[in-house]
CSV table of C-alpha atoms and ligand atoms in Angstrom, one decimal:
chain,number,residue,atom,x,y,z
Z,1,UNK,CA,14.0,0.3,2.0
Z,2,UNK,CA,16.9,-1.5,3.0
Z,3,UNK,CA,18.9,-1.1,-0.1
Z,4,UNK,CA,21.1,1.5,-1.4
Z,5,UNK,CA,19.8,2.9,-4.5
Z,6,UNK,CA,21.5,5.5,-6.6
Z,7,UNK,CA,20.0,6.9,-10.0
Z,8,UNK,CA,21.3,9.9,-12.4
Z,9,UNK,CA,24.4,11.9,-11.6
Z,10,UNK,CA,25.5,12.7,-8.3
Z,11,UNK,CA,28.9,14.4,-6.9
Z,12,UNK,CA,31.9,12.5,-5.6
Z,13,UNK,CA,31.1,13.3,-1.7
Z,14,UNK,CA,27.9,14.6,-0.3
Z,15,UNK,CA,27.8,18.3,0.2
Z,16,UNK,CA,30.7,19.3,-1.9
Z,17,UNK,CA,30.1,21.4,-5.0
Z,18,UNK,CA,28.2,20.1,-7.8
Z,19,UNK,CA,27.8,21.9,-10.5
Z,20,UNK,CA,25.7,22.3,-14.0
Z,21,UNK,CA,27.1,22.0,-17.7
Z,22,UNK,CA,26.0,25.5,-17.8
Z,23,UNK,CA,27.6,26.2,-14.4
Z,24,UNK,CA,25.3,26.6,-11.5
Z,25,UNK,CA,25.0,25.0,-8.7
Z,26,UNK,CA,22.5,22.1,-8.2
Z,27,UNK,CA,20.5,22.5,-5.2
Z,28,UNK,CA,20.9,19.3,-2.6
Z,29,UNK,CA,17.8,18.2,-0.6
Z,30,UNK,CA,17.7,15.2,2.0
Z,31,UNK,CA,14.1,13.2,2.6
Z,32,UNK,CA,14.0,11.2,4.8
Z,33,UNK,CA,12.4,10.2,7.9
Z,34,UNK,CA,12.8,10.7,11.6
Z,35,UNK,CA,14.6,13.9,11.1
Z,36,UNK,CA,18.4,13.2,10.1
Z,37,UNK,CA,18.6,9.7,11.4
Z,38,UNK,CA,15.9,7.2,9.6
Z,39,UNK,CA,16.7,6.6,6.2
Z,40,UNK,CA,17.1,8.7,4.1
Z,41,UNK,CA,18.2,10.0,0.1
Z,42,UNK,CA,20.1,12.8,-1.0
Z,43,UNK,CA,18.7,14.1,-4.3
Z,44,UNK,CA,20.2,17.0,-6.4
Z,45,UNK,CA,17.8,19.3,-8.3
Z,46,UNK,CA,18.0,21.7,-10.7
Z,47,UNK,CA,16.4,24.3,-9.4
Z,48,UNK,CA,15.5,25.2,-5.5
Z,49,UNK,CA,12.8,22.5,-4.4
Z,50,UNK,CA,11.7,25.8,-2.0
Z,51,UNK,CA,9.9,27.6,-4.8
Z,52,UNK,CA,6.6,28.0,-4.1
Z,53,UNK,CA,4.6,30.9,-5.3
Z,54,UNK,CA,0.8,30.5,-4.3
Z,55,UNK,CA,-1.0,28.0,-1.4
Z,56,UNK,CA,-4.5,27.4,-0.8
Z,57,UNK,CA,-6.3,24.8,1.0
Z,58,UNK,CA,-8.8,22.4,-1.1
Z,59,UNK,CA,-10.9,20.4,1.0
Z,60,UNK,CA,-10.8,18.7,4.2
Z,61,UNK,CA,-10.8,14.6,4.3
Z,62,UNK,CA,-13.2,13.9,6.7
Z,63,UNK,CA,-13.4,10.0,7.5
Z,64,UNK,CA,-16.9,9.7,9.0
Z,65,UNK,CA,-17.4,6.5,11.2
Z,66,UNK,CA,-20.6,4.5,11.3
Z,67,UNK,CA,-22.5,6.2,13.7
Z,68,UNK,CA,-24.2,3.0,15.0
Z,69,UNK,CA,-20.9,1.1,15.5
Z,70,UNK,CA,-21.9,-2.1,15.1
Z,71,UNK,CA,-20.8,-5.0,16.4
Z,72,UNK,CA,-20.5,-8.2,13.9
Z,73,UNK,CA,-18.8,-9.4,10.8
Z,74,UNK,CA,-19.4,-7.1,7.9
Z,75,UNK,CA,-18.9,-7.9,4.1
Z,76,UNK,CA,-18.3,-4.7,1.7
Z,77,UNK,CA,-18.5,-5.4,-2.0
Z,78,UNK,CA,-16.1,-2.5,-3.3
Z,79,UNK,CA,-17.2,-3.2,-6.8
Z,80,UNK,CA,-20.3,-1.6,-6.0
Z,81,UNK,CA,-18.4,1.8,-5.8
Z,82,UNK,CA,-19.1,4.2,-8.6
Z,83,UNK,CA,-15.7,4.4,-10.4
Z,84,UNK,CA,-14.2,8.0,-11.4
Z,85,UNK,CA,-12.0,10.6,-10.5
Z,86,UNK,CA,-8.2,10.5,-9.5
Z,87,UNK,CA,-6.4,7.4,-7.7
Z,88,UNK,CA,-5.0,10.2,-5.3
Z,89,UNK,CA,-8.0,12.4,-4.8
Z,90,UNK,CA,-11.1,10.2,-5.1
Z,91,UNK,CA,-10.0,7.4,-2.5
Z,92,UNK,CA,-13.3,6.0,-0.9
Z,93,UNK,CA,-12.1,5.0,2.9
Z,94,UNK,CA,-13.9,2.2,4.2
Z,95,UNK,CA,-11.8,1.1,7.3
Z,96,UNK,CA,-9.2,3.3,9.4
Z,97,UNK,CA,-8.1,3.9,12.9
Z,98,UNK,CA,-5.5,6.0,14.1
Z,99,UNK,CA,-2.4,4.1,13.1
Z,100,UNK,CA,-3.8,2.6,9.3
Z,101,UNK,CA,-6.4,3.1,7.3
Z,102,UNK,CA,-7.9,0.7,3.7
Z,103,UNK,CA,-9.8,2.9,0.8
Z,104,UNK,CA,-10.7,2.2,-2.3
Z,105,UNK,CA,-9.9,4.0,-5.9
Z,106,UNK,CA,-11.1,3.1,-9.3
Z,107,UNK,CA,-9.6,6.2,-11.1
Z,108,UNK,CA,-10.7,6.6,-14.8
Z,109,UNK,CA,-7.7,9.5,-15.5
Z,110,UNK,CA,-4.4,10.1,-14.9
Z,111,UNK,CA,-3.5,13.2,-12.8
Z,112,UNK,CA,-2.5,16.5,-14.2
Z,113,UNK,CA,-0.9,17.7,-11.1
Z,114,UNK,CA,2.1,15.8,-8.5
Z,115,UNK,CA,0.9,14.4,-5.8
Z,116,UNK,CA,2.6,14.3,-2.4
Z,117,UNK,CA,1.0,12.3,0.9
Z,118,UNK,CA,2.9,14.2,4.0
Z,119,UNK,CA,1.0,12.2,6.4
Z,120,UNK,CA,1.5,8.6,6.1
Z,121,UNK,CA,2.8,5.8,3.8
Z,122,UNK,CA,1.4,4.3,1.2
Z,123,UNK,CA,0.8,1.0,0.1
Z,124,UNK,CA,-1.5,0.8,-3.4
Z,125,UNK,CA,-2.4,-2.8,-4.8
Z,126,UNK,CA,-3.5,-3.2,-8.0
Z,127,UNK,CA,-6.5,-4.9,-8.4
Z,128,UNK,CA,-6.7,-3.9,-12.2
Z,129,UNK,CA,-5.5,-2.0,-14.7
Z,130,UNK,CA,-1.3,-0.9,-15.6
Z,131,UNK,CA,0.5,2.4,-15.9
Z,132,UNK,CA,3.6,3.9,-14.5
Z,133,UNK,CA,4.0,5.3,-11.0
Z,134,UNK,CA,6.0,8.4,-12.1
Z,135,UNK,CA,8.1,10.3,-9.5
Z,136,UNK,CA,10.5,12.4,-8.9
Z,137,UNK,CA,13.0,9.8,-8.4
Z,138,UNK,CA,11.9,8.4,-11.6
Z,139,UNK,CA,9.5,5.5,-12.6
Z,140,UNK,CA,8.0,2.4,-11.4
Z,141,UNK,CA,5.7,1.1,-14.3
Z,142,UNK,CA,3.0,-1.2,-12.8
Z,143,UNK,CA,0.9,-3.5,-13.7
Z,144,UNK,CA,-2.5,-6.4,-11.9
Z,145,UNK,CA,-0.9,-7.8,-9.0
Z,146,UNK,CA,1.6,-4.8,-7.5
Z,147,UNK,CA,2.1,-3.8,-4.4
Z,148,UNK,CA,3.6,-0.3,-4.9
Z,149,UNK,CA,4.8,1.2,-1.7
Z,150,UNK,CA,5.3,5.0,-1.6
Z,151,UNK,CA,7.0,6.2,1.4
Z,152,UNK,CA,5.7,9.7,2.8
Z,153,UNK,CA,6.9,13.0,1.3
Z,154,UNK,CA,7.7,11.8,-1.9
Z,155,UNK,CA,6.4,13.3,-5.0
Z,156,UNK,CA,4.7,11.4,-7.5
Z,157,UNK,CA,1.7,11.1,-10.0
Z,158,UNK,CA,-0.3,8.4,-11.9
Z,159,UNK,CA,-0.7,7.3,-15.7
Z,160,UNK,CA,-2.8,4.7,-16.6
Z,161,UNK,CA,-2.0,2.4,-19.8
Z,162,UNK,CA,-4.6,-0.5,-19.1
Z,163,UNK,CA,-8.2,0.3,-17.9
Z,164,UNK,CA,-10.0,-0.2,-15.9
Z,165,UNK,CA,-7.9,0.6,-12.9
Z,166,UNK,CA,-8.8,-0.2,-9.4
Z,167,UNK,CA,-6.9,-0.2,-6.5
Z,168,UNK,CA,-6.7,-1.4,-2.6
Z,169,UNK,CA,-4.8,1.8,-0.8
Z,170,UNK,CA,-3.5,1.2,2.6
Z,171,UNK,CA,-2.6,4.4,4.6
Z,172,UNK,CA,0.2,3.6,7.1
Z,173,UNK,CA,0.9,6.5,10.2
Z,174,UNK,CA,4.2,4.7,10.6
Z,175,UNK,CA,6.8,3.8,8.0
Z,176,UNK,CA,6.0,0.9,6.2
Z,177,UNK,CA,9.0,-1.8,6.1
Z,178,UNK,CA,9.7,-5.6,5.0
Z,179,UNK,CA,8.7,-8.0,8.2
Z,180,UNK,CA,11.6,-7.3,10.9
Z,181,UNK,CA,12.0,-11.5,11.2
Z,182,UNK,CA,12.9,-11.8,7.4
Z,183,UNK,CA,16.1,-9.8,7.6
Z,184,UNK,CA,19.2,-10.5,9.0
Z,185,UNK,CA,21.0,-8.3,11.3
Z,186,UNK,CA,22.5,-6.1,8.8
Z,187,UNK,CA,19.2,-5.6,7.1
Z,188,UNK,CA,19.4,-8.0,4.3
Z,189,UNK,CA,17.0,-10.4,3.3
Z,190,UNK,CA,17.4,-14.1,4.6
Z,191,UNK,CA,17.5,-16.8,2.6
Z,192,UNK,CA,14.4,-18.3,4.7
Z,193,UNK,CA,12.4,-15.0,3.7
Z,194,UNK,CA,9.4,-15.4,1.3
Z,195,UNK,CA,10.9,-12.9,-1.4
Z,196,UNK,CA,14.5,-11.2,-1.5
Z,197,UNK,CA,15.6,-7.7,-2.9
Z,198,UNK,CA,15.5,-9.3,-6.5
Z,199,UNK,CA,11.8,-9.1,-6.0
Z,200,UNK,CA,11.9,-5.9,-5.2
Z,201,UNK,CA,11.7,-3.4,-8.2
Z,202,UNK,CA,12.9,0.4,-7.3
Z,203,UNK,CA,13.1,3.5,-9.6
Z,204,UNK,CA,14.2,3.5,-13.0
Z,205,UNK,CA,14.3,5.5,-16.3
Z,206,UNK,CA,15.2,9.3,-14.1
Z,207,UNK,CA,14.3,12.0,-16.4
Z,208,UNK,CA,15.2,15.5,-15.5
Z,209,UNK,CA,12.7,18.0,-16.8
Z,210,UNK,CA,14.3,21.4,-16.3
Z,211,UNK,CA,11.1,23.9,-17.3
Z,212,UNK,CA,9.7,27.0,-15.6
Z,213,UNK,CA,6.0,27.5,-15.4
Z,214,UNK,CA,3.1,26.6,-13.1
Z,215,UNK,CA,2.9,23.4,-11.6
Z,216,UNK,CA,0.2,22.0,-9.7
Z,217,UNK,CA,0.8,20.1,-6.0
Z,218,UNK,CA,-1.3,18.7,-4.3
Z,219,UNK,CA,-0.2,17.9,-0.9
Z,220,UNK,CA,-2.0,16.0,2.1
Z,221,UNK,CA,-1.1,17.1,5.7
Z,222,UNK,CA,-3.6,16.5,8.8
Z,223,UNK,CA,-6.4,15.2,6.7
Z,224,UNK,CA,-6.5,18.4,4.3
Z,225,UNK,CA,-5.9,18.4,0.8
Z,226,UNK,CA,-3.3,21.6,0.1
Z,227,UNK,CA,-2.6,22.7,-3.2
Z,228,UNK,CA,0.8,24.3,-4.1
Z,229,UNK,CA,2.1,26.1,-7.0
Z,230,UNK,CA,5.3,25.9,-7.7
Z,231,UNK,CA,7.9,28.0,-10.4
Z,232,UNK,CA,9.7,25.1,-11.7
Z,233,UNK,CA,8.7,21.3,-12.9
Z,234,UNK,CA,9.4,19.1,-9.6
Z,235,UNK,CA,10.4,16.1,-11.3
Z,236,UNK,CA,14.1,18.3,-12.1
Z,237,UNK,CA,16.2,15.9,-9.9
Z,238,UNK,CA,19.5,15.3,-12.0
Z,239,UNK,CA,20.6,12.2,-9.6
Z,240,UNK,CA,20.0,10.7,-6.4
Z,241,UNK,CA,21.4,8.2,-3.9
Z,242,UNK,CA,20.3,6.5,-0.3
Z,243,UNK,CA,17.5,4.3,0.7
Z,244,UNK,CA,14.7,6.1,1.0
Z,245,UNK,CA,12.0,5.8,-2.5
Z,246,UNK,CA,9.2,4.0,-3.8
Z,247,UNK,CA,9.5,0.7,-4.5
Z,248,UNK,CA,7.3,-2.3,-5.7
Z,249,UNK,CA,7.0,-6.0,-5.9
Z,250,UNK,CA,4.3,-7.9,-6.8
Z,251,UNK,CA,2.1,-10.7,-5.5
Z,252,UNK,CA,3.0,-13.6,-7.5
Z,253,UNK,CA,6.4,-12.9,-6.3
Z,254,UNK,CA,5.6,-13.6,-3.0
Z,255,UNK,CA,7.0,-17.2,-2.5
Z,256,UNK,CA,3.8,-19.2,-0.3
Z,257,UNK,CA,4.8,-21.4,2.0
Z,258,UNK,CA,3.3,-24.6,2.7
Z,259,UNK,CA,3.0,-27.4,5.1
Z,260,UNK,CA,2.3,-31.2,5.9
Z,261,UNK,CA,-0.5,-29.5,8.0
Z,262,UNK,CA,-2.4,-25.8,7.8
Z,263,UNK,CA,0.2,-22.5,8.8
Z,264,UNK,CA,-1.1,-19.9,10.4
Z,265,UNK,CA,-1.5,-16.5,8.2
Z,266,UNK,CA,1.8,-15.1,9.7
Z,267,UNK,CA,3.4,-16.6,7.2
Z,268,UNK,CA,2.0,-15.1,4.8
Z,269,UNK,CA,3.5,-11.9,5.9
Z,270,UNK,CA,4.2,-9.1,3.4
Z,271,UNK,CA,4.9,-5.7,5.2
Z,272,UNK,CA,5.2,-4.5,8.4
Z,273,UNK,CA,4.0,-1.3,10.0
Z,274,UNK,CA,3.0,0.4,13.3
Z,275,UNK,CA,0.3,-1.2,14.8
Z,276,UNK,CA,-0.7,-3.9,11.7
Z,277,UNK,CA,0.6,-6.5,9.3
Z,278,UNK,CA,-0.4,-7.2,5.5
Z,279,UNK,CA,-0.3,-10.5,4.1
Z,280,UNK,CA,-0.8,-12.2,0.9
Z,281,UNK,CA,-2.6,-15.3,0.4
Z,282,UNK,CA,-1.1,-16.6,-3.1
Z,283,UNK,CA,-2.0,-19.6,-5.4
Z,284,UNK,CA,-0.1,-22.9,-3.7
Z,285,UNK,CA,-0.3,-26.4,-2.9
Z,286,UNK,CA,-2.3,-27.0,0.0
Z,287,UNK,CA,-1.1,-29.1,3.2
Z,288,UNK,CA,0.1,-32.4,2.5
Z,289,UNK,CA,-0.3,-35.0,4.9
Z,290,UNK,CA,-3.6,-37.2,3.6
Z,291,UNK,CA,-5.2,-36.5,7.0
Z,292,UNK,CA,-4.6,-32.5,6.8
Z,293,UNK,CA,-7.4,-29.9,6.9
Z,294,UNK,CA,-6.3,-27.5,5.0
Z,295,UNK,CA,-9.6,-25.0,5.4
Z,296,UNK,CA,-8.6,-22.7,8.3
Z,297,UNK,CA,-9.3,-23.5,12.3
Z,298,UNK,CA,-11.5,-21.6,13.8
Z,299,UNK,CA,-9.9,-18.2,15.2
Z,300,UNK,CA,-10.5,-15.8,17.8
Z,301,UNK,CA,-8.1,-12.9,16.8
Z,302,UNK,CA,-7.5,-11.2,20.6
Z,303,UNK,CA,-6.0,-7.5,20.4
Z,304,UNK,CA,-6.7,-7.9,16.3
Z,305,UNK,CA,-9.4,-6.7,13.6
Z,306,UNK,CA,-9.3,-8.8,10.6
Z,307,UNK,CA,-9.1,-7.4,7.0
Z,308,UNK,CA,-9.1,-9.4,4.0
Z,309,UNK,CA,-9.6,-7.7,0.3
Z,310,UNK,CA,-10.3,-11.0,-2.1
Z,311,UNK,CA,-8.5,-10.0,-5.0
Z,312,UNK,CA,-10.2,-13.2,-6.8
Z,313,UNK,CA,-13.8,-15.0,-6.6
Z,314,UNK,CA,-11.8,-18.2,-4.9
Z,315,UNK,CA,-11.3,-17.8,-1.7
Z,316,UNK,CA,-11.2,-21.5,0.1
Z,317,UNK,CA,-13.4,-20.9,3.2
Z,318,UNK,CA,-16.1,-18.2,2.6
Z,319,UNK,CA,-19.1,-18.6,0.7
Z,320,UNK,CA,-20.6,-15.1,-1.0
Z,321,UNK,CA,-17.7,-13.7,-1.5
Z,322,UNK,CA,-17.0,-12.0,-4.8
Z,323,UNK,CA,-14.0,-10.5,-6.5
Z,324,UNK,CA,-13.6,-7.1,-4.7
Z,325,UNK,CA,-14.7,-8.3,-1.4
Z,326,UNK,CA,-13.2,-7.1,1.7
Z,327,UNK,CA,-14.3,-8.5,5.1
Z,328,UNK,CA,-13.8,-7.3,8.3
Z,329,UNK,CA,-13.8,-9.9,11.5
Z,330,UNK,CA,-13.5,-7.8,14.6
Z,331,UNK,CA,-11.6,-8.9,18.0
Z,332,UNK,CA,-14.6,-10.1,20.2
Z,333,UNK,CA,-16.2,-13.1,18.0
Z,334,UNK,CA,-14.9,-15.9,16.8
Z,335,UNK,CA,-14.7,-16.6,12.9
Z,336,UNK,CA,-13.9,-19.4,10.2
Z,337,UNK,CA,-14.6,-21.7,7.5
Z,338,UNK,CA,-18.4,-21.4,6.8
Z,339,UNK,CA,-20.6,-24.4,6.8
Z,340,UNK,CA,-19.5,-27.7,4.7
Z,341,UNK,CA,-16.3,-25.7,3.6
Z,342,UNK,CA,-14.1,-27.7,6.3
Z,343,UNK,CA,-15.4,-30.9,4.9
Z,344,UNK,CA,-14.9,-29.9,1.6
Z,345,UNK,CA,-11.2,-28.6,2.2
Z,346,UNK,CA,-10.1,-32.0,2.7
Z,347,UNK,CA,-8.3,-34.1,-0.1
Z,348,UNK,CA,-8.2,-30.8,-2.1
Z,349,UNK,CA,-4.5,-30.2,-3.9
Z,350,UNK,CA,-4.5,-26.9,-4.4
Z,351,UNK,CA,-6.3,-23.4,-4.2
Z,352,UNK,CA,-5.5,-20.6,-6.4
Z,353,UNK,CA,-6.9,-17.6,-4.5
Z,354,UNK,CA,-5.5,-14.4,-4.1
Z,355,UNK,CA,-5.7,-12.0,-1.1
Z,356,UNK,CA,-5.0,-9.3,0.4
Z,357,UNK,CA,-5.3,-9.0,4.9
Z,358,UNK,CA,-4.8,-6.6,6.8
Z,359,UNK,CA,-4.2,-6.9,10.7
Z,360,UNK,CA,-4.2,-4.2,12.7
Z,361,UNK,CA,-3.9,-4.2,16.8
Z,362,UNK,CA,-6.1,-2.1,17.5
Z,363,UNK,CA,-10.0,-1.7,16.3
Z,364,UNK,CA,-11.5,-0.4,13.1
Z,365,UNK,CA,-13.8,2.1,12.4
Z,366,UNK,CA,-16.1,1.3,9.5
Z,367,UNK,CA,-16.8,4.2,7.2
Z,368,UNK,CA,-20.0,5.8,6.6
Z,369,UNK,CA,-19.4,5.3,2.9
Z,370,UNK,CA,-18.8,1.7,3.7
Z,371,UNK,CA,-22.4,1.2,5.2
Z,372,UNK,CA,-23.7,1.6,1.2
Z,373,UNK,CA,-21.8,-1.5,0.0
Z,374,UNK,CA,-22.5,-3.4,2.7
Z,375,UNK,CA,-24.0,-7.1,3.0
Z,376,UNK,CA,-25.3,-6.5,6.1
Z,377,UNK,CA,-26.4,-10.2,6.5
Z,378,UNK,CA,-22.9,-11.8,6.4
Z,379,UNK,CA,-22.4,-12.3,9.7
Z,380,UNK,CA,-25.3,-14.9,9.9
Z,381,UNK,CA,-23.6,-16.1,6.5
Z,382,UNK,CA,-22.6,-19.4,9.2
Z,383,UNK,CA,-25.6,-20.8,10.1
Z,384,UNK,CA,-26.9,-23.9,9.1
Z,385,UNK,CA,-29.2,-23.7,5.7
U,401,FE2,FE1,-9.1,-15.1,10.1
């Protein structure tokens, strides 16, 4: 993030001296991405970070694609998922390609082990459900409605303090970032973006736990769940500073913007990453002219696969949809309002859905465990009655 951030204690200068009440020295470790360049924090721990007394690999991840690849509209009702497990370790996939990928959690328990993702970015929206993203750069609580975005290689784990928890996880290859065209040229947020830094909730409430032991990590690298244990509690950082953490902000703090006639979803922008876009479709005021339409055109979306997770039961032009929906509308045939919804749309004031898309650039593969939540008739959901 774009922000400097500095929590706990940390020395006068980088990489001078820094020592303990009790005199030793506290051991310094940069993360940060693209080597020494990208951003980056400098946190100071009480104990070496290198500890690590036993490995072993757990399982491999193994995203199987729908072996028929079909070609068509699909509709995947993610409420039909049997809920359990961990948010970290029981993720259904249901899309991914190379550079992103959407899955699906409804964890029943917190995590009794930290939880690292040395692959990709994360972003996790919560559907439902509250608790406090704990990590070692100290909390984020959460609650229905948060986008909490968990850059890779930093430690973290879950507890849940409203159930039943579900959650839309997107799995970014490439850093995930605010839109390029909201900030200015040194970084900051513009006055024209739809939400500034005081959206943006980062760390809090840093409590160093200095205590040796066992601890449990559970790391993901090349689709392969690692487990590490090391000597001392990870969360021991004593202070940290730079740009690089978690951070959150949530929906309904996402300022929609509206017109005499429809916008396009770009402005609905939310993040950025390699290769794909996320957006958020908020409660608003529809267009205002008395001659607007303010259902959707139809859209051919060349060089795009269309995602959209409906995060509520109104969703102003699709019919079937339910809460927990997600859609995909591949590049190669065209989609839009369904039948009598244009019609409909106009004189409306207002619509109060909530969304989630997802735009990637180049195609998704549906998952295999996609195909047994699937309304496989959706994409004739547009003829005629
Ligand atoms: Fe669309």
């Amino acid at each position: 993030m774009p922000i400097y951030h500095q929590l706990g204690d940390i020395p006068r200068k980088r990489h001078i001296v820094f020592r303990s009440p009790q005199g030793g020295l506290y051991a310094e470790e940069l993360i940060g991405n693209k080597g020494f360049v990208g951003p980056a924090s400098l946190l100071y721990h009480a104990h070496q970070p290198t500890h690590v007394k036993q490995t072993r690999r757990m399982r491999d991840l193994q995203w199987e694609s729908d072996p028929e690849r079909q070609f068509r509209h699909r509709h995947f009702r993610t409420h039909q998922l049997t809920a359990g497990g961990s948010l970290v370790l029981d993720r259904v996939p249901v899309l991914f390609n190379p550079d992103v990928a959407m899955l699906f959690a409804q964890p029943t328990r917190g995590d009794d082990f930290f939880y690292r993702n040395a692959q990709g970015d994360e972003i996790v929206y919560v559907a439902d459900g509250a608790g406090v993203l704990e990590t070692q750069l100290g909390d984020i609580a959460f609650s229905q409605g948060d986008y909490l975005v968990i850059p890779r290689g930093i430690l973290h784990r879950y507890t849940f303090t409203a159930t039943p928890v579900r959650c839309l996880v997107i799995e970014s290859t490439g850093y995930v970032r605010t839109p390029r065209r909201y900030r200015n040229e040194h970084g900051q947020l513009m006055e024209t973006s739809p939400y500034s830094e005081r959206d943006i909730r980062r760390p809090t409430n840093l409590r160093p736990r200095v205590e040796k032991g066992e601890f449990r990590l559970v790391v993901k690298k090349e689709n392969r769940l690692h487990e590490l244990v090391v000597e001392w509690h990870p969360f021991d950082v004593v202070g940290w500073d730079g740009y690089y953490y978690p951070w959150a902000i949530n929906i309904h703090d996402f300022e929609p913007r509206v017109g005499r006639f429809h916008l396009p979803p770009p402005v609905h922008q939310t993040f950025e990453g390699d290769h794909f876009v996320v957006c958020s479709f908020c409660p608003r005021p529809y267009d205002f002219d008395p001659s607007a339409v303010p259902a959707p055109y139809n859209h051919s979306n060349v060089m795009s696969d269309e995602v959209i997770y409906y995060a509520s039961s109104e969703f102003m032009s699709r019919k079937g949809i339910e809460y927990g929906s997600i859609t995909l509308h591949p590049d190669g045939v065209p989609h839009g309002p369904h039948p009598g919804r244009t019609e409909a749309s106009i004189g409306a004031q207002r619509t109060d859905e909530l969304a989630v898309m997802l735009d990637t650039f180049r195609p998704l593969h549906v998952s295999r465990q996609a195909l047994e939540i699937e309304d496989s008739d959706y994409y004739r959901s547009w003829l005629d009655a």
